[in-house]
Amino acid sequence: MNWALLAVGVTLAAYQAWAISVRVLGSRALDPPERKVLIATLVATRGLGFVLGLVLIVGAVWRSLL
C-alpha cells in the first residue's frame, strides 16, 4: 500500500468536501440565480478536486493489489 498516496487522496477529498459544504451553506443568503452560478462553479472547480482525491485513493488501493 502506498500510504503517502492514500493520505494525500484522503486529505484532498476531505478538504474539497468540506469546502463545498461550507460554500453551499453560505449560498443560502444569495438570490436563486446567483446561487445557481455559485453551485455550478463549485462543481466545476472543487468537484474536480474531489474527484482527483478519489482517483488518488483508488490508485493507492489499486497499487496495493498489484
mmCIF file of N, CA and C in Angstrom:
data_model
loop_
_atom_site.group_PDB
_atom_site.id
_atom_site.type_symbol
_atom_site.label_atom_id
_atom_site.label_comp_id
_atom_site.label_asym_id
_atom_site.label_seq_id
_atom_site.Cartn_x
_atom_site.Cartn_y
_atom_site.Cartn_z
ATOM 1 N N MET A 1 0.859 -1.179 0.000
ATOM 2 C CA MET A 1 0.000 0.000 0.000
ATOM 3 C C MET A 1 0.897 1.230 0.000
ATOM 4 N N ASN A 2 0.610 2.129 -0.887
ATOM 5 C CA ASN A 2 1.333 3.395 -0.935
ATOM 6 C C ASN A 2 0.620 4.364 0.012
ATOM 7 N N TRP A 3 1.109 4.445 1.236
ATOM 8 C CA TRP A 3 0.432 5.214 2.280
ATOM 9 C C TRP A 3 0.453 6.706 2.003
ATOM 10 N N ALA A 4 1.507 7.197 1.393
ATOM 11 C CA ALA A 4 1.570 8.627 1.080
ATOM 12 C C ALA A 4 0.503 8.999 0.057
ATOM 13 N N LEU A 5 0.342 8.169 -0.968
ATOM 14 C CA LEU A 5 -0.680 8.423 -1.983
ATOM 15 C C LEU A 5 -2.073 8.362 -1.378
ATOM 16 N N LEU A 6 -2.292 7.395 -0.519
ATOM 17 C CA LEU A 6 -3.585 7.271 0.153
ATOM 18 C C LEU A 6 -3.861 8.472 1.053
ATOM 19 N N ALA A 7 -2.856 8.905 1.801
ATOM 20 C CA ALA A 7 -3.033 10.048 2.707
ATOM 21 C C ALA A 7 -3.338 11.324 1.931
ATOM 22 N N VAL A 8 -2.643 11.538 0.829
ATOM 23 C CA VAL A 8 -2.899 12.733 0.015
ATOM 24 C C VAL A 8 -4.303 12.681 -0.569
ATOM 25 N N GLY A 9 -4.727 11.519 -1.059
ATOM 26 C CA GLY A 9 -6.062 11.380 -1.626
ATOM 27 C C GLY A 9 -7.153 11.624 -0.604
ATOM 28 N N VAL A 10 -6.998 11.047 0.579
ATOM 29 C CA VAL A 10 -7.999 11.233 1.637
ATOM 30 C C VAL A 10 -8.043 12.692 2.078
ATOM 31 N N THR A 11 -6.876 13.296 2.241
ATOM 32 C CA THR A 11 -6.822 14.697 2.662
ATOM 33 C C THR A 11 -7.453 15.616 1.622
ATOM 34 N N LEU A 12 -7.124 15.401 0.355
ATOM 35 C CA LEU A 12 -7.674 16.235 -0.703
ATOM 36 C C LEU A 12 -9.187 16.077 -0.814
ATOM 37 N N ALA A 13 -9.673 14.841 -0.798
ATOM 38 C CA ALA A 13 -11.113 14.605 -0.909
ATOM 39 C C ALA A 13 -11.860 15.193 0.293
ATOM 40 N N ALA A 14 -11.316 15.025 1.482
ATOM 41 C CA ALA A 14 -11.965 15.561 2.682
ATOM 42 C C ALA A 14 -11.991 17.088 2.655
ATOM 43 N N TYR A 15 -10.881 17.694 2.265
ATOM 44 C CA TYR A 15 -10.838 19.158 2.201
ATOM 45 C C TYR A 15 -11.832 19.699 1.174
ATOM 46 N N GLN A 16 -11.883 19.088 0.000
ATOM 47 C CA GLN A 16 -12.794 19.568 -1.039
ATOM 48 C C GLN A 16 -14.244 19.387 -0.606
ATOM 49 N N ALA A 17 -14.564 18.273 0.032
ATOM 50 C CA ALA A 17 -15.933 18.061 0.520
ATOM 51 C C ALA A 17 -16.296 19.113 1.562
ATOM 52 N N TRP A 18 -15.362 19.413 2.468
ATOM 53 C CA TRP A 18 -15.614 20.441 3.471
ATOM 54 C C TRP A 18 -15.814 21.810 2.818
ATOM 55 N N ALA A 19 -14.958 22.153 1.857
ATOM 56 C CA ALA A 19 -15.054 23.459 1.197
ATOM 57 C C ALA A 19 -16.363 23.586 0.422
ATOM 58 N N ILE A 20 -16.789 22.526 -0.226
ATOM 59 C CA ILE A 20 -18.064 22.559 -0.952
ATOM 60 C C ILE A 20 -19.209 22.776 0.025
ATOM 61 N N SER A 21 -19.216 22.042 1.136
ATOM 62 C CA SER A 21 -20.333 22.169 2.078
ATOM 63 C C SER A 21 -20.388 23.562 2.701
ATOM 64 N N VAL A 22 -19.230 24.136 3.009
ATOM 65 C CA VAL A 22 -19.208 25.485 3.598
ATOM 66 C C VAL A 22 -19.770 26.508 2.618
ATOM 67 N N ARG A 23 -19.377 26.410 1.361
ATOM 68 C CA ARG A 23 -19.850 27.380 0.371
ATOM 69 C C ARG A 23 -21.324 27.195 0.049
ATOM 70 N N VAL A 24 -21.791 25.948 0.000
ATOM 71 C CA VAL A 24 -23.209 25.704 -0.287
ATOM 72 C C VAL A 24 -24.060 26.221 0.865
ATOM 73 N N LEU A 25 -23.642 25.987 2.096
ATOM 74 C CA LEU A 25 -24.393 26.509 3.238
ATOM 75 C C LEU A 25 -24.377 28.033 3.250
ATOM 76 N N GLY A 26 -23.279 28.627 2.841
ATOM 77 C CA GLY A 26 -23.191 30.082 2.782
ATOM 78 C C GLY A 26 -23.987 30.688 1.649
ATOM 79 N N SER A 27 -24.325 29.881 0.658
ATOM 80 C CA SER A 27 -25.052 30.405 -0.502
ATOM 81 C C SER A 27 -26.539 30.572 -0.235
ATOM 82 N N ARG A 28 -26.998 30.179 0.911
ATOM 83 C CA ARG A 28 -28.435 30.318 1.222
ATOM 84 C C ARG A 28 -28.881 31.766 1.250
ATOM 85 N N ALA A 29 -27.974 32.680 1.527
ATOM 86 C CA ALA A 29 -28.316 34.098 1.598
ATOM 87 C C ALA A 29 -28.369 34.747 0.211
ATOM 88 N N LEU A 30 -27.918 34.053 -0.809
ATOM 89 C CA LEU A 30 -27.883 34.619 -2.155
ATOM 90 C C LEU A 30 -29.229 34.459 -2.866
ATOM 91 N N ASP A 31 -29.423 35.266 -3.888
ATOM 92 C CA ASP A 31 -30.597 35.110 -4.732
ATOM 93 C C ASP A 31 -30.460 33.817 -5.527
ATOM 94 N N PRO A 32 -31.592 33.218 -5.938
ATOM 95 C CA PRO A 32 -31.527 31.938 -6.658
ATOM 96 C C PRO A 32 -30.635 31.933 -7.906
ATOM 97 N N PRO A 33 -30.651 32.966 -8.770
ATOM 98 C CA PRO A 33 -29.747 32.909 -9.927
ATOM 99 C C PRO A 33 -28.267 32.923 -9.527
ATOM 100 N N GLU A 34 -27.941 33.724 -8.518
ATOM 101 C CA GLU A 34 -26.557 33.776 -8.049
ATOM 102 C C GLU A 34 -26.154 32.454 -7.400
ATOM 103 N N ARG A 35 -27.089 31.832 -6.689
ATOM 104 C CA ARG A 35 -26.814 30.551 -6.051
ATOM 105 C C ARG A 35 -26.521 29.476 -7.097
ATOM 106 N N LYS A 36 -27.269 29.487 -8.201
ATOM 107 C CA LYS A 36 -27.039 28.506 -9.265
ATOM 108 C C LYS A 36 -25.661 28.665 -9.887
ATOM 109 N N VAL A 37 -25.250 29.900 -10.086
ATOM 110 C CA VAL A 37 -23.916 30.148 -10.648
ATOM 111 C C VAL A 37 -22.836 29.688 -9.671
ATOM 112 N N LEU A 38 -23.018 29.985 -8.391
ATOM 113 C CA LEU A 38 -22.040 29.581 -7.391
ATOM 114 C C LEU A 38 -21.930 28.068 -7.314
ATOM 115 N N ILE A 39 -23.043 27.378 -7.306
ATOM 116 C CA ILE A 39 -23.010 25.913 -7.212
ATOM 117 C C ILE A 39 -22.410 25.309 -8.471
ATOM 118 N N ALA A 40 -22.719 25.863 -9.637
ATOM 119 C CA ALA A 40 -22.107 25.359 -10.877
ATOM 120 C C ALA A 40 -20.598 25.556 -10.863
ATOM 121 N N THR A 41 -20.152 26.690 -10.350
ATOM 122 C CA THR A 41 -18.720 26.949 -10.257
ATOM 123 C C THR A 41 -18.056 26.001 -9.261
ATOM 124 N N LEU A 42 -18.732 25.734 -8.149
ATOM 125 C CA LEU A 42 -18.189 24.799 -7.172
ATOM 126 C C LEU A 42 -18.043 23.397 -7.753
ATOM 127 N N VAL A 43 -19.038 22.965 -8.492
ATOM 128 C CA VAL A 43 -18.973 21.637 -9.101
ATOM 129 C C VAL A 43 -17.839 21.577 -10.114
ATOM 130 N N ALA A 44 -17.651 22.646 -10.866
ATOM 131 C CA ALA A 44 -16.610 22.661 -11.899
ATOM 132 C C ALA A 44 -15.208 22.743 -11.310
ATOM 133 N N THR A 45 -15.048 23.358 -10.149
ATOM 134 C CA THR A 45 -13.706 23.535 -9.590
ATOM 135 C C THR A 45 -13.459 22.588 -8.418
ATOM 136 N N ARG A 46 -14.182 22.747 -7.353
ATOM 137 C CA ARG A 46 -13.988 21.910 -6.173
ATOM 138 C C ARG A 46 -14.398 20.469 -6.444
ATOM 139 N N GLY A 47 -15.390 20.297 -7.306
ATOM 140 C CA GLY A 47 -15.814 18.943 -7.662
ATOM 141 C C GLY A 47 -14.708 18.170 -8.355
ATOM 142 N N LEU A 48 -13.967 18.845 -9.220
ATOM 143 C CA LEU A 48 -12.842 18.189 -9.888
ATOM 144 C C LEU A 48 -11.736 17.833 -8.894
ATOM 145 N N GLY A 49 -11.515 18.700 -7.923
ATOM 146 C CA GLY A 49 -10.540 18.393 -6.878
ATOM 147 C C GLY A 49 -10.972 17.203 -6.041
ATOM 148 N N PHE A 50 -12.263 17.110 -5.762
ATOM 149 C CA PHE A 50 -12.796 15.967 -5.010
ATOM 150 C C PHE A 50 -12.617 14.674 -5.802
ATOM 151 N N VAL A 51 -12.917 14.730 -7.097
ATOM 152 C CA VAL A 51 -12.745 13.554 -7.954
ATOM 153 C C VAL A 51 -11.273 13.159 -8.019
ATOM 154 N N LEU A 52 -10.378 14.124 -8.097
ATOM 155 C CA LEU A 52 -8.949 13.825 -8.097
ATOM 156 C C LEU A 52 -8.547 13.119 -6.808
ATOM 157 N N GLY A 53 -9.073 13.557 -5.680
ATOM 158 C CA GLY A 53 -8.794 12.882 -4.415
ATOM 159 C C GLY A 53 -9.258 11.436 -4.430
ATOM 160 N N LEU A 54 -10.446 11.199 -4.993
ATOM 161 C CA LEU A 54 -10.945 9.827 -5.099
ATOM 162 C C LEU A 54 -10.074 8.990 -6.027
ATOM 163 N N VAL A 55 -9.606 9.589 -7.122
ATOM 164 C CA VAL A 55 -8.723 8.880 -8.044
ATOM 165 C C VAL A 55 -7.417 8.499 -7.343
ATOM 166 N N LEU A 56 -6.882 9.383 -6.526
ATOM 167 C CA LEU A 56 -5.666 9.074 -5.779
ATOM 168 C C LEU A 56 -5.887 7.934 -4.794
ATOM 169 N N ILE A 57 -7.035 7.920 -4.139
ATOM 170 C CA ILE A 57 -7.358 6.831 -3.212
ATOM 171 C C ILE A 57 -7.452 5.505 -3.965
ATOM 172 N N VAL A 58 -8.171 5.512 -5.074
ATOM 173 C CA VAL A 58 -8.309 4.291 -5.878
ATOM 174 C C VAL A 58 -6.942 3.847 -6.403
ATOM 175 N N GLY A 59 -6.103 4.791 -6.801
ATOM 176 C CA GLY A 59 -4.768 4.455 -7.273
ATOM 177 C C GLY A 59 -3.925 3.797 -6.194
ATOM 178 N N ALA A 60 -4.022 4.282 -4.967
ATOM 179 C CA ALA A 60 -3.267 3.688 -3.868
ATOM 180 C C ALA A 60 -3.742 2.272 -3.580
ATOM 181 N N VAL A 61 -5.053 2.080 -3.608
ATOM 182 C CA VAL A 61 -5.603 0.742 -3.368
ATOM 183 C C VAL A 61 -5.240 -0.180 -4.531
ATOM 184 N N TRP A 62 -5.339 0.330 -5.737
ATOM 185 C CA TRP A 62 -5.024 -0.465 -6.923
ATOM 186 C C TRP A 62 -3.569 -0.928 -6.906
ATOM 187 N N ARG A 63 -2.669 -0.019 -6.508
ATOM 188 C CA ARG A 63 -1.248 -0.368 -6.439
ATOM 189 C C ARG A 63 -0.979 -1.443 -5.409
ATOM 190 N N SER A 64 -1.751 -1.442 -4.342
ATOM 191 C CA SER A 64 -1.534 -2.460 -3.312
ATOM 192 C C SER A 64 -2.009 -3.838 -3.778
ATOM 193 N N LEU A 65 -2.939 -3.869 -4.721
ATOM 194 C CA LEU A 65 -3.458 -5.140 -5.224
ATOM 195 C C LEU A 65 -2.567 -5.748 -6.300
ATOM 196 N N LEU A 66 -1.706 -4.938 -6.900
ATOM 197 C CA LEU A 66 -0.845 -5.450 -7.973
ATOM 198 C C LEU A 66 0.387 -6.132 -7.456
#
